[in-house]
PDB file of C-alpha atoms in Angstrom:
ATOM      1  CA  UNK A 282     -17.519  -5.090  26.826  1.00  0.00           C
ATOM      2  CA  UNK A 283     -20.924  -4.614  24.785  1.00  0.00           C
ATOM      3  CA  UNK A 284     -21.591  -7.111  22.009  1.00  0.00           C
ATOM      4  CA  UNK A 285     -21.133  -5.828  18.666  1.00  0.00           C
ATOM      5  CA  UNK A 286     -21.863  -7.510  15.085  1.00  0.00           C
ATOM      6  CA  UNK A 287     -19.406  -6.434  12.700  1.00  0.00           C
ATOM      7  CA  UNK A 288     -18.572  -7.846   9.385  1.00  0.00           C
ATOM      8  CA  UNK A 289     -20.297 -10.818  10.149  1.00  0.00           C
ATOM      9  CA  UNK A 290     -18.385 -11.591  13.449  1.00  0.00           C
ATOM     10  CA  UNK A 291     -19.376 -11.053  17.035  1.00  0.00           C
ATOM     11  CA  UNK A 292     -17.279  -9.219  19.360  1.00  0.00           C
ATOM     12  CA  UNK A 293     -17.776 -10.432  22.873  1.00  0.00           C
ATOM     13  CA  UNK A 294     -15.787  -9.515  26.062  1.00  0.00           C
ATOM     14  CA  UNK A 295     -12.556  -9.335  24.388  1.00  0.00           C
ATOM     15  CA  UNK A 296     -13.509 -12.830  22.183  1.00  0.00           C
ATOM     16  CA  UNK A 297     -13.936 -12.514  18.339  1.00  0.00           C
ATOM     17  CA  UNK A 298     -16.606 -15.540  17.187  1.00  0.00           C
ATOM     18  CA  UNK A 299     -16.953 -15.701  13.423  1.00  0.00           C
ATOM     19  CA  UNK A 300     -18.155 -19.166  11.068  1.00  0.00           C
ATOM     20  CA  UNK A 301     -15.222 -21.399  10.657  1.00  0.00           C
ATOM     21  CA  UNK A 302     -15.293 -21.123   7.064  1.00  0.00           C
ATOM     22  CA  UNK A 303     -11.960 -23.379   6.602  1.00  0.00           C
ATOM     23  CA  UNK A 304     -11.555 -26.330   9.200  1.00  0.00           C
ATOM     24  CA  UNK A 305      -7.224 -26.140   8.642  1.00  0.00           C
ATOM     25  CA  UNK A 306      -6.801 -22.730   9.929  1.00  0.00           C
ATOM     26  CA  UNK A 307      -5.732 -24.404  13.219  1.00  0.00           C
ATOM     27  CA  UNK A 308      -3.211 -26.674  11.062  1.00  0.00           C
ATOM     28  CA  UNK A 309      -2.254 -23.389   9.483  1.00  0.00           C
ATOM     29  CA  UNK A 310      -1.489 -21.310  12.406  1.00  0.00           C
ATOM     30  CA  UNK A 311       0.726 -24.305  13.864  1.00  0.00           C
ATOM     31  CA  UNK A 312       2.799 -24.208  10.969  1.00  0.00           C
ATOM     32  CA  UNK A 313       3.149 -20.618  11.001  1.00  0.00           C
ATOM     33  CA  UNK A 314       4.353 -20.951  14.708  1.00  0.00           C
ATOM     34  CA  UNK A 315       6.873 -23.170  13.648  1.00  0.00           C
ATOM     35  CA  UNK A 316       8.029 -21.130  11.456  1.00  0.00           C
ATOM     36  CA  UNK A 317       8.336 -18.135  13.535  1.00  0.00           C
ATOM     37  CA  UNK A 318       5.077 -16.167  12.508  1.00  0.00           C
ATOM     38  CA  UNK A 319       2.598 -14.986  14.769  1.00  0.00           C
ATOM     39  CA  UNK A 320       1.409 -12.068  13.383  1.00  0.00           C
ATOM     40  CA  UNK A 321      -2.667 -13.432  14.055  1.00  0.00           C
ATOM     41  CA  UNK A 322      -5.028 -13.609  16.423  1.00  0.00           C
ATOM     42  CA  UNK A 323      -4.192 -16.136  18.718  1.00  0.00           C
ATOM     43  CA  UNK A 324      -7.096 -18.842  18.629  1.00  0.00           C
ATOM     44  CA  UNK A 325      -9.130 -19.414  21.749  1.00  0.00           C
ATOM     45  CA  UNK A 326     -11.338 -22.429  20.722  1.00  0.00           C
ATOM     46  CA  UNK A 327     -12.472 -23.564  17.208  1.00  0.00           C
ATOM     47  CA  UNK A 328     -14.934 -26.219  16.466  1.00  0.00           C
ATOM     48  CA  UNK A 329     -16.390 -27.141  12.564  1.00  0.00           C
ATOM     49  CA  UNK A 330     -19.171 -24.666  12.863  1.00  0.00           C
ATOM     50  CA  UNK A 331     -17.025 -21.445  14.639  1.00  0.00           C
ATOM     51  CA  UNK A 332     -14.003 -20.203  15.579  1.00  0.00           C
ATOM     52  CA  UNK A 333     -12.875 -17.904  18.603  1.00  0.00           C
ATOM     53  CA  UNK A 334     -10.334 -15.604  18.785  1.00  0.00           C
ATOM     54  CA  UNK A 335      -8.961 -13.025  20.920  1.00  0.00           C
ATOM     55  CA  UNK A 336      -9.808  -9.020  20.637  1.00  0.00           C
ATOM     56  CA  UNK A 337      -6.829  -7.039  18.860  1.00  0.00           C
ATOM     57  CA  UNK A 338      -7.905  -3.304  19.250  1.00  0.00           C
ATOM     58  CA  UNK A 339      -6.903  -1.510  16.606  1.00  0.00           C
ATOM     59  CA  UNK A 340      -5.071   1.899  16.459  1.00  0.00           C
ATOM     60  CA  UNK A 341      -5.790   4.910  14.149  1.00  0.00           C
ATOM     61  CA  UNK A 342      -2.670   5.259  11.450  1.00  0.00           C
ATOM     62  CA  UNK A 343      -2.527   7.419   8.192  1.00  0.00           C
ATOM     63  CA  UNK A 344      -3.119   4.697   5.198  1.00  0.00           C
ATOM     64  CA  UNK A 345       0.227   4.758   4.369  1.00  0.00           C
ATOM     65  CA  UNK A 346       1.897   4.135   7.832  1.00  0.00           C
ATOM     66  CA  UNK A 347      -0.633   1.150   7.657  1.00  0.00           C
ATOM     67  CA  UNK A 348      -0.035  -0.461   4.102  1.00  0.00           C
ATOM     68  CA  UNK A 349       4.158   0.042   5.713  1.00  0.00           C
ATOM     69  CA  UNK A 350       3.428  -1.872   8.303  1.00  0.00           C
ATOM     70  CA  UNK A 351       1.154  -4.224   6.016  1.00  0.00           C
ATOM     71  CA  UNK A 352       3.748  -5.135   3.584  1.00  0.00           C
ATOM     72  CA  UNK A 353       6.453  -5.212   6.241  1.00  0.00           C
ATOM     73  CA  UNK A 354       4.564  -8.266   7.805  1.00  0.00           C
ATOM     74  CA  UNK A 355       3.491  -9.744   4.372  1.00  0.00           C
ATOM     75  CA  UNK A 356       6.816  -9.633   3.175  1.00  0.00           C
ATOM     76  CA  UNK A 357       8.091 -11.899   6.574  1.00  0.00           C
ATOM     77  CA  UNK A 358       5.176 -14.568   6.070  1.00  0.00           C
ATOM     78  CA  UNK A 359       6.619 -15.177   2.241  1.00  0.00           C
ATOM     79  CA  UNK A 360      10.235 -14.762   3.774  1.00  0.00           C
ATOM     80  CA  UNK A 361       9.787 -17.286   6.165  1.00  0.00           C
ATOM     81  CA  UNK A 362       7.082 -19.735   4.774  1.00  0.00           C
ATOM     82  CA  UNK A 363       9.665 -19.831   1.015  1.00  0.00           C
ATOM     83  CA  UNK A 364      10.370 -22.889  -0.880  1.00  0.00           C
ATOM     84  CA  UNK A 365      10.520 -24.768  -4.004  1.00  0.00           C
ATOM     85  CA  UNK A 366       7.858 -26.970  -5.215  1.00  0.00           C
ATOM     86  CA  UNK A 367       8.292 -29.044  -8.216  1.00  0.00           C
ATOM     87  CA  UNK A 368       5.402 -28.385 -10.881  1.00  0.00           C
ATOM     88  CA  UNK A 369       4.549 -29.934 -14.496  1.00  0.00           C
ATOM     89  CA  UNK A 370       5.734 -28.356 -17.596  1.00  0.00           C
ATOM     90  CA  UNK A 371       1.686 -27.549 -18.186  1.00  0.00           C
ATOM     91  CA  UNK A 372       2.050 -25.252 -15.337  1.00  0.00           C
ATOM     92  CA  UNK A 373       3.375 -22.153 -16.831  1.00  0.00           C
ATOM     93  CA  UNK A 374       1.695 -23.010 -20.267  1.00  0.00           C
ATOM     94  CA  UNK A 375      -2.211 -22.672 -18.273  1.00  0.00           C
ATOM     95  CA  UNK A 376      -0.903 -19.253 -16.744  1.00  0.00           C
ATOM     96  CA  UNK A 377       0.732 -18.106 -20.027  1.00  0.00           C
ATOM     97  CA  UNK A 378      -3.356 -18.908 -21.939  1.00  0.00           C
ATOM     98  CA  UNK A 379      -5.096 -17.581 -19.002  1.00  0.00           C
ATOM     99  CA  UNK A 380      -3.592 -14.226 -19.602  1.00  0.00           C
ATOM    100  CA  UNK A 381      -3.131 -14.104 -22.759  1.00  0.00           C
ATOM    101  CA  UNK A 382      -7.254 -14.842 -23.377  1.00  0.00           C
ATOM    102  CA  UNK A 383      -7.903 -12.129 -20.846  1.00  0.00           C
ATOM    103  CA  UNK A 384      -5.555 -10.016 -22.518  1.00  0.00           C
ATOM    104  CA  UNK A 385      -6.685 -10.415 -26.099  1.00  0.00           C
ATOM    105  CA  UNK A 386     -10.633 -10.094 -24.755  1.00  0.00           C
ATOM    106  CA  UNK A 387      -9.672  -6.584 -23.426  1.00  0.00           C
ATOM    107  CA  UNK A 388      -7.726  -5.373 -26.162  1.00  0.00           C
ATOM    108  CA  UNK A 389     -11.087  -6.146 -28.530  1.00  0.00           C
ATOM    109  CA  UNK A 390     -13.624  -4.810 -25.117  1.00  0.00           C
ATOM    110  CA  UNK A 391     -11.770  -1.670 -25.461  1.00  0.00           C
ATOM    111  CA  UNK A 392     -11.007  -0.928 -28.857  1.00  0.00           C
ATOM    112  CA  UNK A 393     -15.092  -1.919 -29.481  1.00  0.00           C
ATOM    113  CA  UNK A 394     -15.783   0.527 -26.907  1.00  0.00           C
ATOM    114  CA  UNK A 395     -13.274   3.634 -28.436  1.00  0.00           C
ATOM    115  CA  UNK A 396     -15.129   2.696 -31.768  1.00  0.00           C
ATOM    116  CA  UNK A 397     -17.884   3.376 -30.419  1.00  0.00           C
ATOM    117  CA  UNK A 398     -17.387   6.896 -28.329  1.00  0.00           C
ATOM    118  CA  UNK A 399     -15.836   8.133 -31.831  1.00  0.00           C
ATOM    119  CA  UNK A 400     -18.977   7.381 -33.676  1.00  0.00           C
ATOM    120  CA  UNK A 401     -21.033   9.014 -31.536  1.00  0.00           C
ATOM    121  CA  UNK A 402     -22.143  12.823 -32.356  1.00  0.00           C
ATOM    122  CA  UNK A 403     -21.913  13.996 -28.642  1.00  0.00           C
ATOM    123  CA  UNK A 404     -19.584  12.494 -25.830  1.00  0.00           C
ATOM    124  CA  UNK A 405     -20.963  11.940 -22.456  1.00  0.00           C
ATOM    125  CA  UNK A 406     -18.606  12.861 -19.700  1.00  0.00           C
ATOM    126  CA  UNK A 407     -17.827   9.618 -18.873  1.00  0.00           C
ATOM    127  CA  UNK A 408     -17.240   8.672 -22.867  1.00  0.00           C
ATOM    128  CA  UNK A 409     -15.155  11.975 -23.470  1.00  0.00           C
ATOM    129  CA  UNK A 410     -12.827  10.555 -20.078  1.00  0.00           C
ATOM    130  CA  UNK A 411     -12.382   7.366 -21.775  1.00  0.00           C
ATOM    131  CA  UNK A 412     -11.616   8.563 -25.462  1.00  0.00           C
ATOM    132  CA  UNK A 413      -9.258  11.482 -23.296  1.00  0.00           C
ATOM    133  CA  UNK A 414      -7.410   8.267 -21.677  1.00  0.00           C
ATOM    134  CA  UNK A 415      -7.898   5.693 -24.514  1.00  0.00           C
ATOM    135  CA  UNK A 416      -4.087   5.863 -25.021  1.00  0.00           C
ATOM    136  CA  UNK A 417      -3.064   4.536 -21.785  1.00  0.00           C
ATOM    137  CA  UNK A 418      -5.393   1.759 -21.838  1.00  0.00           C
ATOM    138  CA  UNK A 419      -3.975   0.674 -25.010  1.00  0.00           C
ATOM    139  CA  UNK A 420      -0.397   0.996 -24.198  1.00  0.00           C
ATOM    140  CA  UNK A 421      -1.403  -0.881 -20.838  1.00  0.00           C
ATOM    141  CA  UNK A 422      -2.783  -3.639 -22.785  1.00  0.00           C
ATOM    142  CA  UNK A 423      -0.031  -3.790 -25.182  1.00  0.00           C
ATOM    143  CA  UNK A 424       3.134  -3.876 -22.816  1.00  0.00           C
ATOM    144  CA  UNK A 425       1.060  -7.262 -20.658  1.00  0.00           C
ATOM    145  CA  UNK A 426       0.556  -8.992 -24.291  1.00  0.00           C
ATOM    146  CA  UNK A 427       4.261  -8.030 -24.915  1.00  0.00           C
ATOM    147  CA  UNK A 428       5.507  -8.562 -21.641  1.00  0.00           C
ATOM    148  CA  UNK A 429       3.834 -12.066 -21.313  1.00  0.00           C
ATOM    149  CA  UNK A 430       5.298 -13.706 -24.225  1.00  0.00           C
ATOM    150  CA  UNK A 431       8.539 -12.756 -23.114  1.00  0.00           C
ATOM    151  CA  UNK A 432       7.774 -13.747 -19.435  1.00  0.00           C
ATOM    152  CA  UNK A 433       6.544 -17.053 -20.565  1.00  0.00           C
ATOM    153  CA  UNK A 434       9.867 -17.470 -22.885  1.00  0.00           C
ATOM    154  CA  UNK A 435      12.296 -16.955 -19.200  1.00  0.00           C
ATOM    155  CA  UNK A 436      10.063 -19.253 -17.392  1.00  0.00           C
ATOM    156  CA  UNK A 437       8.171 -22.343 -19.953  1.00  0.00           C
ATOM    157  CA  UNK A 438      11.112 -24.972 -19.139  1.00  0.00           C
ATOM    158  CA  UNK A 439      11.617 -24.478 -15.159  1.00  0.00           C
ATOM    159  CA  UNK A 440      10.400 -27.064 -13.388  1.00  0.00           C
ATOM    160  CA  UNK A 441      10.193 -25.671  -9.771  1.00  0.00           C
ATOM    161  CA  UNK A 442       8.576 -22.495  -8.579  1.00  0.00           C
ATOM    162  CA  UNK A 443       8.976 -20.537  -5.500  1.00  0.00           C
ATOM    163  CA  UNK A 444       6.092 -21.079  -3.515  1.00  0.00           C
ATOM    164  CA  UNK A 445       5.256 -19.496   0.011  1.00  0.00           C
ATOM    165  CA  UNK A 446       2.245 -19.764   2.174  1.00  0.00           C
ATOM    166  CA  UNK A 447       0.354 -17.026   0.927  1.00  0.00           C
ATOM    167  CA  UNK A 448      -3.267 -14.930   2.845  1.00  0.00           C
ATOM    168  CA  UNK A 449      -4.805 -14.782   0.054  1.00  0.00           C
ATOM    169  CA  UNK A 450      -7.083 -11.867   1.123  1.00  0.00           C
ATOM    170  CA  UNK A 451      -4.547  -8.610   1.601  1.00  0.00           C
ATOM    171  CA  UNK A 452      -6.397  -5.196   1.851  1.00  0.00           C
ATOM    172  CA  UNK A 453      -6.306  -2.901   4.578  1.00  0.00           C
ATOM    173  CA  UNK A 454      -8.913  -3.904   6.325  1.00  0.00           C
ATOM    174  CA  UNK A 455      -7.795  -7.221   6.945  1.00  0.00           C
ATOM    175  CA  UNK A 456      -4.925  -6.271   9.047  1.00  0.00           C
ATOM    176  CA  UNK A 457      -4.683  -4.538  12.520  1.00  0.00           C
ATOM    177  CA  UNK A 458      -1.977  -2.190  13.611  1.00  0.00           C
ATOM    178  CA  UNK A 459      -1.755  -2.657  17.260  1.00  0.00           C
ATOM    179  CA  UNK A 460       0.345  -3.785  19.671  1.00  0.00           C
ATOM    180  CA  UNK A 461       2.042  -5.487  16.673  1.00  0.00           C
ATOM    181  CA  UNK A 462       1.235  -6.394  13.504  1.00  0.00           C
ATOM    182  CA  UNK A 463      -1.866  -8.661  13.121  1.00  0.00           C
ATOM    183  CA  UNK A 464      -3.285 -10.237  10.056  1.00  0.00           C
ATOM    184  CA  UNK A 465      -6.479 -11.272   9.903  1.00  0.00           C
ATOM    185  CA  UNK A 466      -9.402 -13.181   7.650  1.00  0.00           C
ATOM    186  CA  UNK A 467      -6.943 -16.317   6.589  1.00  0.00           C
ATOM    187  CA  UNK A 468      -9.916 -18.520   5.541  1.00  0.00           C
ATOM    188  CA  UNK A 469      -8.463 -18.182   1.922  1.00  0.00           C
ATOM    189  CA  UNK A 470      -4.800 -19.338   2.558  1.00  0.00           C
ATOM    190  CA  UNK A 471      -3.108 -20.734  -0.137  1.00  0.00           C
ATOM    191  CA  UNK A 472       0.256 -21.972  -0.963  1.00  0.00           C
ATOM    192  CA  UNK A 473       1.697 -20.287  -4.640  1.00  0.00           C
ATOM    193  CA  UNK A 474       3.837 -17.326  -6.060  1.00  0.00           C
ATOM    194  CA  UNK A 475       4.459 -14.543  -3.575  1.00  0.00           C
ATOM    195  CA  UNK A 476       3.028 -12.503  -6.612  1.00  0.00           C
ATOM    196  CA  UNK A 477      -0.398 -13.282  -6.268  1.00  0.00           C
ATOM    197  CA  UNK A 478      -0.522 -11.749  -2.376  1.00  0.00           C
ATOM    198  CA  UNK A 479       1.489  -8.353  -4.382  1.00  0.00           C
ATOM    199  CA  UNK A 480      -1.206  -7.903  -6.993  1.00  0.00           C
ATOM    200  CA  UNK A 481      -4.254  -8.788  -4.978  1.00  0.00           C
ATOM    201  CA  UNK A 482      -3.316  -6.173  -2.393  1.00  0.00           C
ATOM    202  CA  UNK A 483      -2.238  -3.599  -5.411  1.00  0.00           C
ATOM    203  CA  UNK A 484      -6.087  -4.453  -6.522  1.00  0.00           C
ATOM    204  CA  UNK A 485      -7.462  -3.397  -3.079  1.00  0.00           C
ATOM    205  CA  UNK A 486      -5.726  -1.248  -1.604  1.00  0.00           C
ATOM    206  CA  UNK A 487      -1.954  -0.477  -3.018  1.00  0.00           C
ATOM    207  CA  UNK A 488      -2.788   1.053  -6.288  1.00  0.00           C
ATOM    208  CA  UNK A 489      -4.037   4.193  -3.478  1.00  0.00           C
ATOM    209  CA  UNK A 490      -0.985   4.312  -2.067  1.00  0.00           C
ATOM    210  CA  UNK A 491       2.440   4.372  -2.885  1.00  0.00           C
ATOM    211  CA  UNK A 492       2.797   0.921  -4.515  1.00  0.00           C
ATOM    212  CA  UNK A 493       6.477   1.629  -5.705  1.00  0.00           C
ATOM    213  CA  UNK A 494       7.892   2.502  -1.802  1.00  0.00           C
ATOM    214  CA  UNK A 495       6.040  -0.463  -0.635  1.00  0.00           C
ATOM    215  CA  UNK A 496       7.304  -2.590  -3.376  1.00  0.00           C
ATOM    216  CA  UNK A 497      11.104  -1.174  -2.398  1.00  0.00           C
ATOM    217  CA  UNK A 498      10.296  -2.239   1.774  1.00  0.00           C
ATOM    218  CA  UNK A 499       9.134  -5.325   0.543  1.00  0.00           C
ATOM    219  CA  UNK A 500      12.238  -6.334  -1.727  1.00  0.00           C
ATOM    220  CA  UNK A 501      14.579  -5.380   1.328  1.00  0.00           C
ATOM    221  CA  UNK A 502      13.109  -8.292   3.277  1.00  0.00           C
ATOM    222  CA  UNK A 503      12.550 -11.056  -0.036  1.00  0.00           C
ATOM    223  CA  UNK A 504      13.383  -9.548  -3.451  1.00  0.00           C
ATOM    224  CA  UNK A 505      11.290 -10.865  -6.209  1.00  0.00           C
ATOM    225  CA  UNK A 506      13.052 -12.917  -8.892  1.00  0.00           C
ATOM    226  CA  UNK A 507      12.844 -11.803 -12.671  1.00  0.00           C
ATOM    227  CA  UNK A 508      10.382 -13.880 -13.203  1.00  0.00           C
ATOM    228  CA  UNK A 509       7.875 -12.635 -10.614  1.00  0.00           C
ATOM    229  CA  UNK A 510       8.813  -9.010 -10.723  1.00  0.00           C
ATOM    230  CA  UNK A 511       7.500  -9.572 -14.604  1.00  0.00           C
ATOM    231  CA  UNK A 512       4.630 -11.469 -13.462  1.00  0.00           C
ATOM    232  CA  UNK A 513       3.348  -9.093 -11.483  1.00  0.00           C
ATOM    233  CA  UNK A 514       3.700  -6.100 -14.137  1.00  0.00           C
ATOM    234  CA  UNK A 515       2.153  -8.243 -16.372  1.00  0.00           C
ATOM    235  CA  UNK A 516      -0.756  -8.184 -13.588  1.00  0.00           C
ATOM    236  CA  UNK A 517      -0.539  -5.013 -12.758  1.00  0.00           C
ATOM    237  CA  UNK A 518      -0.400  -3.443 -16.658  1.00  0.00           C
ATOM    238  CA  UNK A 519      -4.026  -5.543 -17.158  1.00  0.00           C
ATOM    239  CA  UNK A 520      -6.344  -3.030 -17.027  1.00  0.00           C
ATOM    240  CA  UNK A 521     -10.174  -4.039 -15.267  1.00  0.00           C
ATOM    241  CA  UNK A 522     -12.817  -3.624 -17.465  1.00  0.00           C
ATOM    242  CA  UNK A 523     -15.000  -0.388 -17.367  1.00  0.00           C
ATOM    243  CA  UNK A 524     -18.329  -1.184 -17.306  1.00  0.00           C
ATOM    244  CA  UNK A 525     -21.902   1.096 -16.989  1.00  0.00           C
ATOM    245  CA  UNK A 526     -24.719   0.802 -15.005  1.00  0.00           C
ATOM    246  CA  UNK A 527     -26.965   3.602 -16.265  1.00  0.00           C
ATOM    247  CA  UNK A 528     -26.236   6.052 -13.812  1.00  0.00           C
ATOM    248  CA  UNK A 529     -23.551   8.131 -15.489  1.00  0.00           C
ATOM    249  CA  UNK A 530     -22.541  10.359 -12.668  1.00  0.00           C
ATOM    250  CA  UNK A 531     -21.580   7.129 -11.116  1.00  0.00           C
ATOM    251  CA  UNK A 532     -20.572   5.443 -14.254  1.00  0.00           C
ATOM    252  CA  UNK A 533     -18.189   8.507 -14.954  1.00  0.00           C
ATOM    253  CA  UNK A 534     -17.106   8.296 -11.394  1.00  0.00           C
ATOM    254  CA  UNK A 535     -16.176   4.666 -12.017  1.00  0.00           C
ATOM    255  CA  UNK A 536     -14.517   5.328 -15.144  1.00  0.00           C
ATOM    256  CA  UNK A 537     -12.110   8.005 -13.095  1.00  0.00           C
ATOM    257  CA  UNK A 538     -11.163   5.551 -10.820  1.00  0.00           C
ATOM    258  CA  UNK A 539     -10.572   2.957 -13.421  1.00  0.00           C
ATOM    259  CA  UNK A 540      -7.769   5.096 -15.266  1.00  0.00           C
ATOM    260  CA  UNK A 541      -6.454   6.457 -12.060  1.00  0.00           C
ATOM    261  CA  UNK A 542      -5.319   2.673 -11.237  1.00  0.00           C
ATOM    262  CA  UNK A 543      -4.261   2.669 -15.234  1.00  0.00           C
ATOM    263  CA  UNK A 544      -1.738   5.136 -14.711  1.00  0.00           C
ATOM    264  CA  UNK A 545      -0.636   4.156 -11.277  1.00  0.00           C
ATOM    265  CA  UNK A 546       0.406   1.126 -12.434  1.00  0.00           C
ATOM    266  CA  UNK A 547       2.357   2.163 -15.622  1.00  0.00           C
ATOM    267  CA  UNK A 548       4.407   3.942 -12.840  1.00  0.00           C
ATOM    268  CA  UNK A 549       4.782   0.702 -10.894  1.00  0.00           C
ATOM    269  CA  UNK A 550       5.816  -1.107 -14.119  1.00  0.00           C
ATOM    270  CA  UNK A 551       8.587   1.979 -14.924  1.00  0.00           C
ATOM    271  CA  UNK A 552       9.785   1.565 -11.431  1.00  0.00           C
ATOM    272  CA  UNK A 553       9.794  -2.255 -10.877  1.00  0.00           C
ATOM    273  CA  UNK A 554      11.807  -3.558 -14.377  1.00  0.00           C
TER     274      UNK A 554
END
């Protein structure tokens, strides 16, 4: 096999060699074994400065079939990495101000920004696709702030959490289709809410696809609690900020993009109380 750099690794005669960005991975993949996960890589050698791996070739699928089989093998590293951790009253209380602060600095980004498209005597496109859309950034924006306090209200006196090893890095292109499922780029492994794996992928990747039939394959293997379904609408409902560069076929292609993963997730959120 030729050499090849990609994505900062080198692919070698059927050896993957990358920077060993987190010296546990080893530790990690142990654990996983012993819990009856193996969908990575198998390790070759690893020292502090690199780690080797073996060669999964992947296979051509539609995105869909993909972000399936992604969730199907996402949804078995929560199931079988689950527990409960004991955590400090405070815990809840830093998520619930976190959001809230983001949530309250959007509502006043936005409504600054609608103020300011009204006042103007001609719209550019990508001001005349924001004021069209305008209302479902604000009802976004209001359902989180609504949705939070009574999230927070279900949740401010537990004292454990479920907690499962979590990759930390979901998107499409960090997983392999082959001759079985394969995730890969763990270097940012964590151990929290199942949620936080949901909405980073829904960032990525799943607010493209068919979040709500993903979200359904994923219950059928570990269905989310109340709590963390309305977690992760909270998450999802947040809208990102839309922001200009100068260039306003880009900024206007930006702006589309933005609502379109607005209104995809006010369907996940109708489908997912």
């Amino acid at each position: 096999m030729t050499r090849v750099y990609k994505n900062n690794v080198i692919i070698d005669d059927g050896v993957v060699t990358k920077k060993n960005k987190n010296n546990n991975l080893i530790e990690l993949f142990d654990y996983l074994e012993t819990r009856n996960f193996n969908n990575f890589p198998k390790v070759i050698s690893s020292d502090d400065r690199e780690i080797k791996t073996e060669y999964i070739e992947s296979k051509d699928y539609h995105e869909m079939t993909k972000g399936v089989e992604l969730i199907k093998t996402v949804s078995q590293l929560h199931y079988k990495t689950l527990f409960f951790k004991d955590i400090s009253k405070n815990k809840y209380r830093k998520v619930y101000d976190t959001l809230s602060g983001n949530i309250e600095y959007l509502k006043k980004y936005y409504l600054e920004m609608i103020e300011n498209i009204e006042s103007s005597e001609f719209m550019s496109p990508k001001e005349y696709l924001i004021a069209r859309n305008y209302s479902i950034i604000d009802s976004s924006i209001s359902y989180a702030s609504k949705e939070l306090k009574s999230w927070f209200k279900l949740v401010e006196n537990k004292s454990k959490e479920r907690v499962c090893t979590l990759h930390n890095n979901v998107a499409l292109n960090h997983f392999i289709h082959g001759d079985k499922n394969y995730l890969i780029s763990w270097d940012n492994y964590m151990v929290d809410t199942p949620v936080l794996d949901l909405y980073k992928f829904y960032k990525t990747d799943g607010y493209k696809l068919d979040f709500n039939y993903l979200l359904k394959i994923y219950n059928e293997n570990l269905e989310l609690t109340k709590e963390e379904k309305m977690l992760l609408n909270i998450l999802i409902s947040i809208p990102p900020k839309i922001e200009a560069i100068g260039d306003e076929y880009i900024d206007t292609g930006n702006a589309r993009e933005t609502i379109d993963y607005i209104y995809s997730g006010a369907l996940v959120v109708n489908d997912n109380k």
